[in-house]
Short mmCIF file of C-alpha atoms in Angstrom, two decimals:
data_model
loop_
_atom_site.label_atom_id
_atom_site.label_comp_id
_atom_site.label_asym_id
_atom_site.label_seq_id
_atom_site.Cartn_x
_atom_site.Cartn_y
_atom_site.Cartn_z
CA MET A 218 0.00 0.00 0.00
CA GLU A 219 2.83 2.37 0.90
CA ARG A 220 4.55 1.83 -2.41
CA THR A 221 1.26 2.25 -4.32
CA ALA A 222 0.44 5.45 -2.45
CA MET A 223 3.94 6.80 -2.99
CA HIS A 224 3.70 5.92 -6.68
CA LYS A 225 0.45 7.87 -6.94
CA ILE A 226 2.01 10.86 -5.20
CA GLN A 227 5.01 10.78 -7.55
CA LEU A 228 2.77 10.33 -10.59
CA ASN A 229 0.52 13.18 -9.53
CA GLY A 230 3.60 15.31 -8.91
CA LEU A 231 4.90 14.59 -12.37
CA ARG A 232 1.51 15.38 -13.84
CA TRP A 233 1.47 18.68 -11.93
CA VAL A 234 4.99 19.57 -13.18
CA ALA A 235 4.15 18.57 -16.74
CA GLY A 236 0.90 20.50 -16.56
CA THR A 237 2.71 23.55 -15.20
CA MET A 238 5.38 23.38 -17.90
CA LEU A 239 2.75 22.91 -20.60
CA GLY A 240 0.79 25.84 -19.22
CA ALA A 241 3.90 28.01 -19.19
CA SER A 242 4.75 26.93 -22.75
CA LEU A 243 1.24 27.71 -23.91
CA ALA A 244 1.43 31.08 -22.18
CA VAL A 245 4.70 31.90 -23.94
CA ALA A 246 3.29 30.67 -27.23
CA THR A 247 0.15 32.76 -26.71
CA ILE A 248 2.22 35.86 -25.99
CA GLY A 249 4.33 35.12 -29.06
CA GLN A 250 1.26 34.60 -31.23
CA GLN A 251 -0.26 37.83 -29.93
CA ALA A 252 2.91 39.69 -30.90
CA ILE A 253 2.93 38.02 -34.32
CA ALA A 254 -0.77 38.78 -34.78
CA GLU A 255 0.02 42.48 -34.58
CA ASP A 256 2.08 42.11 -37.74
CA ASP A 257 1.15 39.56 -40.40
CA TYR A 258 4.74 39.16 -41.62
CA GLU A 259 5.46 35.55 -42.55
CA TRP A 260 8.83 34.58 -41.10
CA PRO A 261 11.05 32.15 -43.03
CA ARG A 262 10.90 28.57 -41.77
CA TYR A 263 14.61 28.62 -40.95
CA PHE A 264 17.91 30.33 -41.69
CA ASN A 265 21.58 30.07 -40.69
CA VAL A 266 23.75 32.65 -38.93
CA ILE A 267 27.46 32.31 -39.74
CA THR A 268 29.80 33.14 -36.86
CA PRO A 269 33.42 32.68 -35.81
CA ALA A 270 34.40 29.36 -34.23
CA VAL A 271 32.82 27.77 -31.16
CA GLY A 272 34.31 29.29 -28.01
CA THR A 273 34.47 32.82 -29.37
CA GLY A 274 32.34 35.58 -27.91
CA ASN A 275 30.52 36.16 -31.18
CA HIS A 276 29.49 32.52 -31.45
CA SER A 277 28.08 32.57 -27.91
CA LEU A 278 26.33 35.86 -28.60
CA ALA A 279 24.64 34.49 -31.71
CA VAL A 280 23.46 31.42 -29.79
CA ALA A 281 21.93 33.73 -27.16
CA TRP A 282 19.81 35.94 -29.43
CA THR A 283 18.89 33.30 -32.01
CA THR A 284 17.56 31.04 -29.23
CA GLU A 285 15.22 33.83 -28.19
CA LEU A 286 14.23 34.52 -31.79
CA SER A 287 13.36 30.85 -32.34
CA SER A 288 11.26 30.79 -29.17
CA GLN A 289 9.35 33.99 -29.95
CA THR A 290 8.67 33.56 -33.68
CA PRO A 291 7.87 30.64 -36.00
CA THR A 292 11.36 30.72 -37.53
CA ARG A 293 14.14 28.34 -36.52
CA VAL A 294 17.72 29.52 -36.57
CA ARG A 295 20.94 27.52 -36.73
CA VAL A 296 24.27 29.05 -35.69
CA LEU A 297 26.93 27.93 -38.15
CA PRO A 298 30.53 28.40 -36.88
CA ALA A 299 33.14 28.95 -39.58
CA PRO A 300 36.88 28.32 -39.19
CA ASN A 301 37.92 31.81 -40.34
CA GLY A 302 36.81 35.08 -41.89
CA PHE A 303 37.50 33.82 -45.42
CA SER A 304 34.97 31.04 -44.93
CA ARG A 305 32.38 33.37 -43.41
CA ALA A 306 32.50 35.57 -46.51
CA SER A 307 32.38 32.61 -48.89
CA TRP A 308 29.52 30.90 -47.03
CA LEU A 309 27.42 34.06 -47.15
CA ASN A 310 28.06 34.49 -50.87
CA THR A 311 27.11 30.86 -51.59
CA ASP A 312 23.99 30.87 -49.39
CA GLU A 313 25.36 28.51 -46.76
CA GLY A 314 23.99 31.09 -44.36
CA ARG A 315 21.78 34.12 -44.59
CA ILE A 316 23.60 36.28 -42.05
CA ALA A 317 27.34 36.47 -41.38
CA LEU A 318 29.44 38.35 -38.87
CA MET A 319 32.00 40.77 -40.30
CA GLN A 320 33.99 43.67 -38.95
CA ALA A 321 35.25 46.56 -41.06
CA SER A 322 38.87 45.39 -41.37
CA GLU A 323 37.71 42.02 -42.74
CA TYR A 324 35.26 43.74 -45.07
CA TYR A 325 38.05 45.92 -46.46
CA ASP A 326 40.30 42.89 -47.00
CA GLN A 327 37.46 41.10 -48.75
CA MET A 328 36.88 44.07 -51.05
CA ASP A 329 40.61 44.09 -51.87
CA ALA A 330 40.56 40.29 -52.34
CA VAL A 331 43.70 39.83 -50.28
CA ASP A 332 44.99 36.51 -48.95
CA GLY A 333 42.17 33.96 -48.56
CA PHE A 334 39.59 36.40 -49.93
CA ALA A 335 41.13 36.13 -53.41
CA SER A 336 38.69 33.37 -54.36
CA ARG A 337 35.73 33.12 -56.67
CA ASP A 338 33.18 32.89 -53.85
CA GLY A 339 34.93 34.83 -51.09
CA GLY A 340 36.05 37.92 -52.96
CA PRO A 341 34.40 41.36 -53.26
CA ALA A 342 30.64 41.11 -52.83
CA ASP A 343 27.78 43.54 -52.36
CA THR A 344 26.87 42.69 -48.78
CA ARG A 345 25.15 45.07 -46.38
CA ALA A 346 25.23 45.52 -42.62
CA ILE A 347 21.95 45.10 -40.77
CA ALA A 348 22.74 45.24 -37.05
CA LEU A 349 25.57 45.56 -34.59
CA ALA A 350 26.79 42.49 -32.73
CA MET A 351 29.50 43.84 -30.46
CA VAL A 352 31.85 46.79 -30.13
CA THR A 353 35.04 44.88 -29.47
CA PRO A 354 38.41 46.21 -28.34
CA TRP A 355 41.51 44.73 -29.97
CA GLY A 356 45.03 45.19 -28.69
CA TYR A 357 48.43 43.73 -27.95
CA MET A 358 48.71 41.31 -25.05
CA VAL A 359 51.73 40.03 -23.14
CA ARG A 360 52.09 37.72 -20.18
CA GLY A 361 51.79 39.32 -16.76
CA ASP A 362 55.45 38.76 -15.91
CA SER A 363 56.73 40.07 -19.27
CA ASP A 364 59.47 42.71 -19.46
CA ILE A 365 57.53 44.36 -22.28
CA GLU A 366 55.76 47.36 -20.75
CA SER A 367 54.74 49.19 -23.95
CA ILE A 368 54.84 48.59 -27.68
CA HIS A 369 58.09 50.59 -27.72
CA ASP A 370 59.75 47.65 -25.92
CA ILE A 371 59.07 45.42 -28.93
CA GLY A 372 62.05 45.18 -31.22
CA PRO A 373 64.31 42.87 -33.21
CA GLY A 374 64.00 39.31 -31.99
CA THR A 375 60.67 39.73 -30.19
CA ARG A 376 58.54 36.61 -30.57
CA ILE A 377 55.14 37.57 -31.99
CA ALA A 378 52.13 35.27 -32.46
CA TYR A 379 51.07 35.18 -36.10
CA ALA A 380 47.64 33.68 -36.79
CA GLY A 381 47.48 32.75 -40.46
CA SER A 382 43.84 31.67 -40.15
CA SER A 383 42.59 35.19 -39.51
CA ALA A 384 43.12 38.14 -41.86
CA PHE A 385 42.47 40.86 -39.30
CA LEU A 386 44.89 39.32 -36.78
CA LEU A 387 47.59 39.24 -39.44
CA VAL A 388 46.87 42.85 -40.34
CA GLY A 389 47.01 43.82 -36.67
CA ILE A 390 50.54 42.44 -36.39
CA ASP A 391 51.58 44.06 -39.66
CA ALA A 392 50.27 47.38 -38.31
CA LEU A 393 52.27 46.96 -35.11
CA LEU A 394 55.43 46.33 -37.12
CA ALA A 395 54.62 49.32 -39.32
CA TYR A 396 54.33 51.54 -36.25
CA LEU A 397 57.73 50.33 -35.05
CA ASP A 398 59.21 50.48 -38.57
CA LEU A 399 60.18 46.81 -38.38
CA ASP A 400 60.15 44.16 -41.09
CA HIS A 401 58.91 40.59 -40.68
CA ASP A 402 62.41 39.18 -40.75
CA GLU A 403 63.53 41.42 -37.88
CA VAL A 404 61.18 39.72 -35.41
CA GLU A 405 60.37 36.07 -34.76
CA LEU A 406 56.89 35.29 -36.05
CA VAL A 407 55.40 32.33 -34.16
CA GLU A 408 52.81 30.87 -36.51
CA VAL A 409 49.63 29.54 -34.90
CA GLY A 410 46.68 27.77 -36.45
CA SER A 411 43.70 28.96 -34.45
CA PHE A 412 42.29 31.88 -32.49
CA GLY A 413 42.70 30.06 -29.18
CA ALA A 414 46.30 29.11 -29.92
CA ASN A 415 47.03 32.74 -30.72
CA THR A 416 46.55 33.52 -27.00
CA ALA A 417 47.86 30.24 -25.60
CA VAL A 418 51.33 30.66 -27.11
CA VAL A 419 51.78 33.78 -24.97
CA THR A 420 50.56 32.32 -21.67
CA GLU A 421 52.67 29.20 -22.31
CA GLY A 422 55.76 31.35 -22.88
CA ARG A 423 56.29 30.40 -26.53
CA ALA A 424 55.60 33.93 -27.79
CA ASP A 425 56.00 37.36 -26.22
CA VAL A 426 53.15 39.28 -27.84
CA ALA A 427 49.83 38.56 -29.52
CA ILE A 428 47.00 40.69 -30.82
CA THR A 429 43.64 39.65 -29.43
CA GLY A 430 40.52 41.03 -27.81
CA PRO A 431 39.71 41.48 -24.10
CA VAL A 432 36.16 40.22 -24.73
CA ALA A 433 37.38 36.91 -26.21
CA GLY A 434 36.98 33.74 -24.16
CA PRO A 435 40.69 32.83 -24.36
CA SER A 436 41.54 36.25 -22.86
CA TYR A 437 39.48 35.56 -19.75
CA GLU A 438 41.21 32.18 -19.40
CA ALA A 439 44.63 33.78 -19.89
CA GLU A 440 43.84 36.43 -17.29
CA ALA A 441 43.06 33.66 -14.79
CA SER A 442 46.25 31.71 -15.58
CA PRO A 443 49.15 31.62 -13.07
CA HIS A 444 51.06 34.50 -14.71
CA SER A 445 47.94 36.42 -15.83
CA ILE A 446 48.28 38.93 -18.70
CA ARG A 447 48.83 42.62 -19.44
CA TRP A 448 47.81 44.84 -22.35
CA LEU A 449 49.91 47.37 -24.25
CA GLU A 450 48.14 50.67 -24.72
CA LEU A 451 47.80 52.14 -28.21
CA PRO A 452 49.83 55.39 -28.22
CA GLU A 453 48.01 58.63 -28.96
CA PRO A 454 48.61 60.02 -32.49
CA ALA A 455 50.39 63.08 -31.11
CA GLU A 456 53.09 60.94 -29.47
CA ASP A 457 54.60 60.05 -32.85
CA PRO A 458 52.40 61.24 -35.74
CA GLU A 459 54.46 59.55 -38.45
CA ALA A 460 54.49 56.19 -36.67
CA TYR A 461 50.76 56.42 -35.98
CA GLU A 462 50.06 57.23 -39.62
CA ARG A 463 52.05 54.16 -40.70
CA TYR A 464 50.03 52.10 -38.22
CA ARG A 465 46.66 53.48 -39.30
CA ASN A 466 47.40 53.11 -43.00
CA VAL A 467 47.67 49.36 -42.39
CA ASN A 468 45.04 48.92 -39.68
CA LEU A 469 41.93 50.54 -41.10
CA GLY A 470 38.36 50.26 -39.91
CA TYR A 471 38.89 50.80 -36.18
CA VAL A 472 37.95 53.50 -33.70
CA PRO A 473 40.34 54.14 -30.78
CA MET A 474 38.46 54.33 -27.47
CA GLU A 475 38.93 53.55 -23.78
CA VAL A 476 38.26 49.89 -22.96
CA SER A 477 35.26 49.29 -20.73
CA SER A 478 34.38 45.67 -21.52
CA GLY A 479 35.98 42.26 -21.35
CA ALA A 480 38.94 41.17 -19.23
CA GLY A 481 39.48 43.60 -16.37
CA THR A 482 43.21 43.87 -17.04
CA ALA A 483 42.38 45.94 -20.14
CA HIS A 484 39.88 48.35 -18.63
CA GLY A 485 40.77 52.03 -18.88
CA LEU A 486 43.38 51.56 -21.61
CA ASN A 487 43.24 53.14 -25.05
CA MET A 488 42.74 50.44 -27.71
CA ASP A 489 41.31 50.14 -31.19
CA HIS A 490 37.65 49.09 -31.24
CA ALA A 491 35.85 47.27 -34.03
CA PHE A 492 32.15 47.63 -34.73
CA GLN A 493 31.35 44.01 -35.50
CA MET A 494 28.33 43.88 -37.77
CA TYR A 495 25.90 41.28 -39.00
CA HIS A 496 25.82 41.27 -42.81
CA VAL A 497 23.38 39.94 -45.39
CA ARG A 498 23.61 39.93 -49.14
CA GLY A 499 22.64 43.23 -50.70
CA ASP A 500 19.77 41.61 -52.61
CA ASP A 501 18.22 39.97 -49.53
CA ASP A 502 14.53 40.54 -48.86
CA PRO A 503 14.01 44.02 -47.32
CA ASP A 504 10.95 42.78 -45.40
CA PHE A 505 13.00 40.02 -43.75
CA VAL A 506 15.75 42.45 -42.74
CA TYR A 507 13.26 45.05 -41.51
CA HIS A 508 11.39 42.58 -39.30
CA LEU A 509 14.58 40.99 -37.98
CA VAL A 510 16.05 44.37 -37.01
CA LYS A 511 12.71 45.38 -35.51
CA TRP A 512 12.63 42.16 -33.47
CA MET A 513 16.21 42.70 -32.27
CA ASP A 514 15.20 46.12 -30.98
CA GLU A 515 11.84 45.21 -29.46
CA ALA A 516 13.06 41.91 -27.95
CA TYR A 517 16.37 43.38 -26.71
CA ASP A 518 15.40 43.10 -23.03
CA SER A 519 14.67 39.39 -23.46
CA PHE A 520 18.19 38.46 -24.58
CA LYS A 521 20.52 41.23 -23.35
CA GLY A 522 21.28 39.24 -20.19
CA ASP A 523 21.65 35.85 -21.90
CA PHE A 524 25.36 36.38 -22.63
CA THR A 525 28.01 38.61 -21.08
CA HIS A 526 28.22 40.95 -24.06
CA ALA A 527 24.68 40.65 -25.46
CA HIS A 528 23.81 44.08 -24.08
CA MET A 529 26.00 45.58 -26.83
CA MET A 530 23.36 44.65 -29.44
CA SER A 531 21.44 47.85 -28.82
CA MET A 532 20.02 50.42 -31.18
CA ASP A 533 22.11 53.01 -29.33
CA ASN A 534 25.29 51.20 -30.40
CA LEU A 535 24.04 50.93 -33.98
CA LYS A 536 23.52 54.69 -33.94
CA LEU A 537 27.03 55.07 -32.49
CA PHE A 538 28.33 53.13 -35.51
CA LEU A 539 26.60 55.60 -37.82
CA GLU A 540 27.76 58.64 -35.87
CA HIS A 541 31.40 57.49 -36.00
CA GLY A 542 31.04 57.15 -39.77
CA ALA A 543 29.54 53.90 -41.06
CA MET A 544 32.30 51.74 -42.54
CA GLN A 545 30.02 49.45 -44.53
CA PRO A 546 26.73 50.23 -46.26
CA LEU A 547 23.49 49.27 -44.51
CA HIS A 548 20.74 47.15 -46.00
CA GLU A 549 17.61 49.00 -47.07
CA GLY A 550 15.53 46.95 -44.62
CA ALA A 551 17.63 48.19 -41.71
CA ILE A 552 17.44 51.76 -43.01
CA ARG A 553 13.67 51.46 -43.21
CA TYR A 554 13.50 50.60 -39.51
CA LEU A 555 15.93 53.36 -38.56
CA GLU A 556 13.82 55.87 -40.50
CA GLU A 557 10.75 54.64 -38.67
CA LYS A 558 12.49 55.18 -35.33
CA GLY A 559 13.87 58.60 -36.27
CA GLY A 560 17.44 57.30 -36.37
CA TRP A 561 18.32 58.20 -39.96
CA ASN A 562 19.30 61.55 -41.42
CA GLU A 563 20.58 63.19 -44.61
CA ALA A 564 24.24 62.86 -43.61
CA PHE A 565 23.82 59.10 -43.05
CA GLN A 566 22.03 58.80 -46.41
CA GLU A 567 24.78 60.68 -48.23
CA ARG A 568 27.44 58.41 -46.76
CA GLN A 569 25.30 55.34 -47.51
CA GLU A 570 25.11 56.25 -51.19
CA ALA A 571 28.88 56.76 -51.36
CA LEU A 572 29.54 53.41 -49.66
CA VAL A 573 27.16 51.57 -51.99
CA GLU A 574 28.79 53.15 -55.04
CA LEU A 575 32.26 52.11 -53.82
CA ALA A 576 31.11 48.56 -53.14
CA GLN A 577 29.26 48.00 -56.38
CA SER A 578 32.13 49.45 -58.42
CA ARG A 579 34.63 47.13 -56.72
CA VAL A 580 32.39 44.09 -57.20
CA ALA A 581 32.02 44.89 -60.91
CA SER A 582 35.79 45.21 -61.25
CA TYR A 583 36.38 41.87 -59.55
CA GLN A 584 33.82 40.12 -61.74
CA GLU A 585 35.48 41.55 -64.86
CA ALA A 586 38.94 40.53 -63.64
CA MET A 587 37.77 36.96 -63.01
CA ALA A 588 36.23 36.77 -66.48
CA LEU A 589 39.43 38.04 -68.10
CA ALA A 590 41.48 35.57 -66.06
CA ALA A 591 39.23 32.72 -67.18
CA ASP A 592 39.79 33.73 -70.81
CA GLN A 593 43.51 33.26 -70.21
CA GLY A 594 43.06 29.93 -68.47
CA ILE A 595 43.99 31.33 -65.05
CA ASN A 596 42.31 29.59 -62.13
CA VAL A 597 40.83 31.99 -59.57
CA SER A 598 42.25 30.76 -56.29
CA PRO A 599 44.12 32.45 -53.42
CA GLY A 600 46.76 29.72 -53.71
CA ASN A 601 47.38 30.43 -57.40
CA GLU A 602 50.20 32.97 -57.75
CA SER A 603 49.24 33.64 -61.37
CA TRP A 604 45.77 34.78 -60.30
CA VAL A 605 47.07 36.84 -57.38
CA ASN A 606 49.49 38.65 -59.70
CA PHE A 607 46.81 39.03 -62.37
CA TRP A 608 44.41 40.69 -59.90
CA GLN A 609 47.12 43.01 -58.63
CA GLN A 610 48.07 44.02 -62.18
CA TYR A 611 44.40 44.54 -63.07
CA ARG A 612 44.01 46.87 -60.08
CA GLU A 613 47.04 48.90 -61.06
CA GLU A 614 46.01 49.18 -64.70
CA ASN A 615 42.45 50.19 -63.80
CA GLY A 616 43.25 52.75 -61.13
CA ILE A 617 41.96 50.76 -58.15
CA ALA A 618 45.25 49.87 -56.49
CA GLN A 619 44.52 52.09 -53.46
CA PRO A 620 43.43 49.96 -50.47
CA TYR A 621 39.67 49.86 -50.11
CA GLY A 622 39.84 50.98 -46.49
CA GLU A 623 41.60 54.16 -47.54
CA LEU A 624 38.79 54.92 -49.98
CA VAL A 625 36.27 54.61 -47.14
CA ARG A 626 38.48 56.64 -44.82
CA ALA A 627 38.61 59.41 -47.44
CA LEU A 628 34.82 59.82 -47.06
CA ASP A 629 35.29 61.21 -43.54
#
């Protein structure tokens, strides 16, 4: 009798829990349906969001907001981690995903078709920003017990992590060397194969310096390691104008600001910041983009606490991106929502038109160059030296040799 009675109690308890959960689910669904009923937009059944690798802040961020989107609307979203920025660009262009993360420095490299972007699918493309993911600081990190106190202590023989899998990390190191007026062969470049290894080689003592971000997961781990870490502040332009100009000519697409997010060891220091944006193809459905951006704004409170840096996905930060001088064109669906919210003006529109013209002109040039290369039997591949040289010669002969980032910078 005792066992039977206990069984009934347990069964009734399970029924009560199940009933409660079902009731809660129905309540959430009802709320969601009420919200959807206010707008008869028909969401896509599913789509993919392309992010950096698992373990990065941007992957975790995408998981946070897409989970909420899938629970509040009929659409289902898959987060698709890519091994590097080259793949993210290629996957967006080939419809592996509908949205991809990209920061300005990567966008500029793509539009110049440098390194791994010099491919048929990953080269210049008319993509448009729709929303801000994070405002991320990037800077030079050393181990906590390092003798290197500032970037001026870096010199011949310094061991520097060199991440070949990431274009913007490579550019960051090249910019550092440009500031110091050093060549590659004057320092020891420690090649690493992944974003995590780029930090680990410093904490393990195999490299002296790496460029990384305080908001990145590996930086938090490194900060908690036995020797901890330190960050080297970006000098003000007035300290050495010529050196800073050399640095900035290489490292375009960043805004220097005081660090207020990520690993505490970086807080209060002056570092470059990247506005990391979600991109779609320029020809994507304006209604989809409009409703997604609208949802991101209206549902912001529901996901801003789901990940450490999710609060950065605010309309205020998107407006900050515009006020600092948008570095990539926006999609018309995003502009439509900004206009509706009073966040768009004539100056933004003028810059938008200039950015679109630059992008479409570069895409047309790249398409023509690939067609001409094909006529000569040249395979379009970043590993094919003939194609790389052909593209460079085409740029010089057609007056587009100037780095794309400099063209955008000239709009300021």
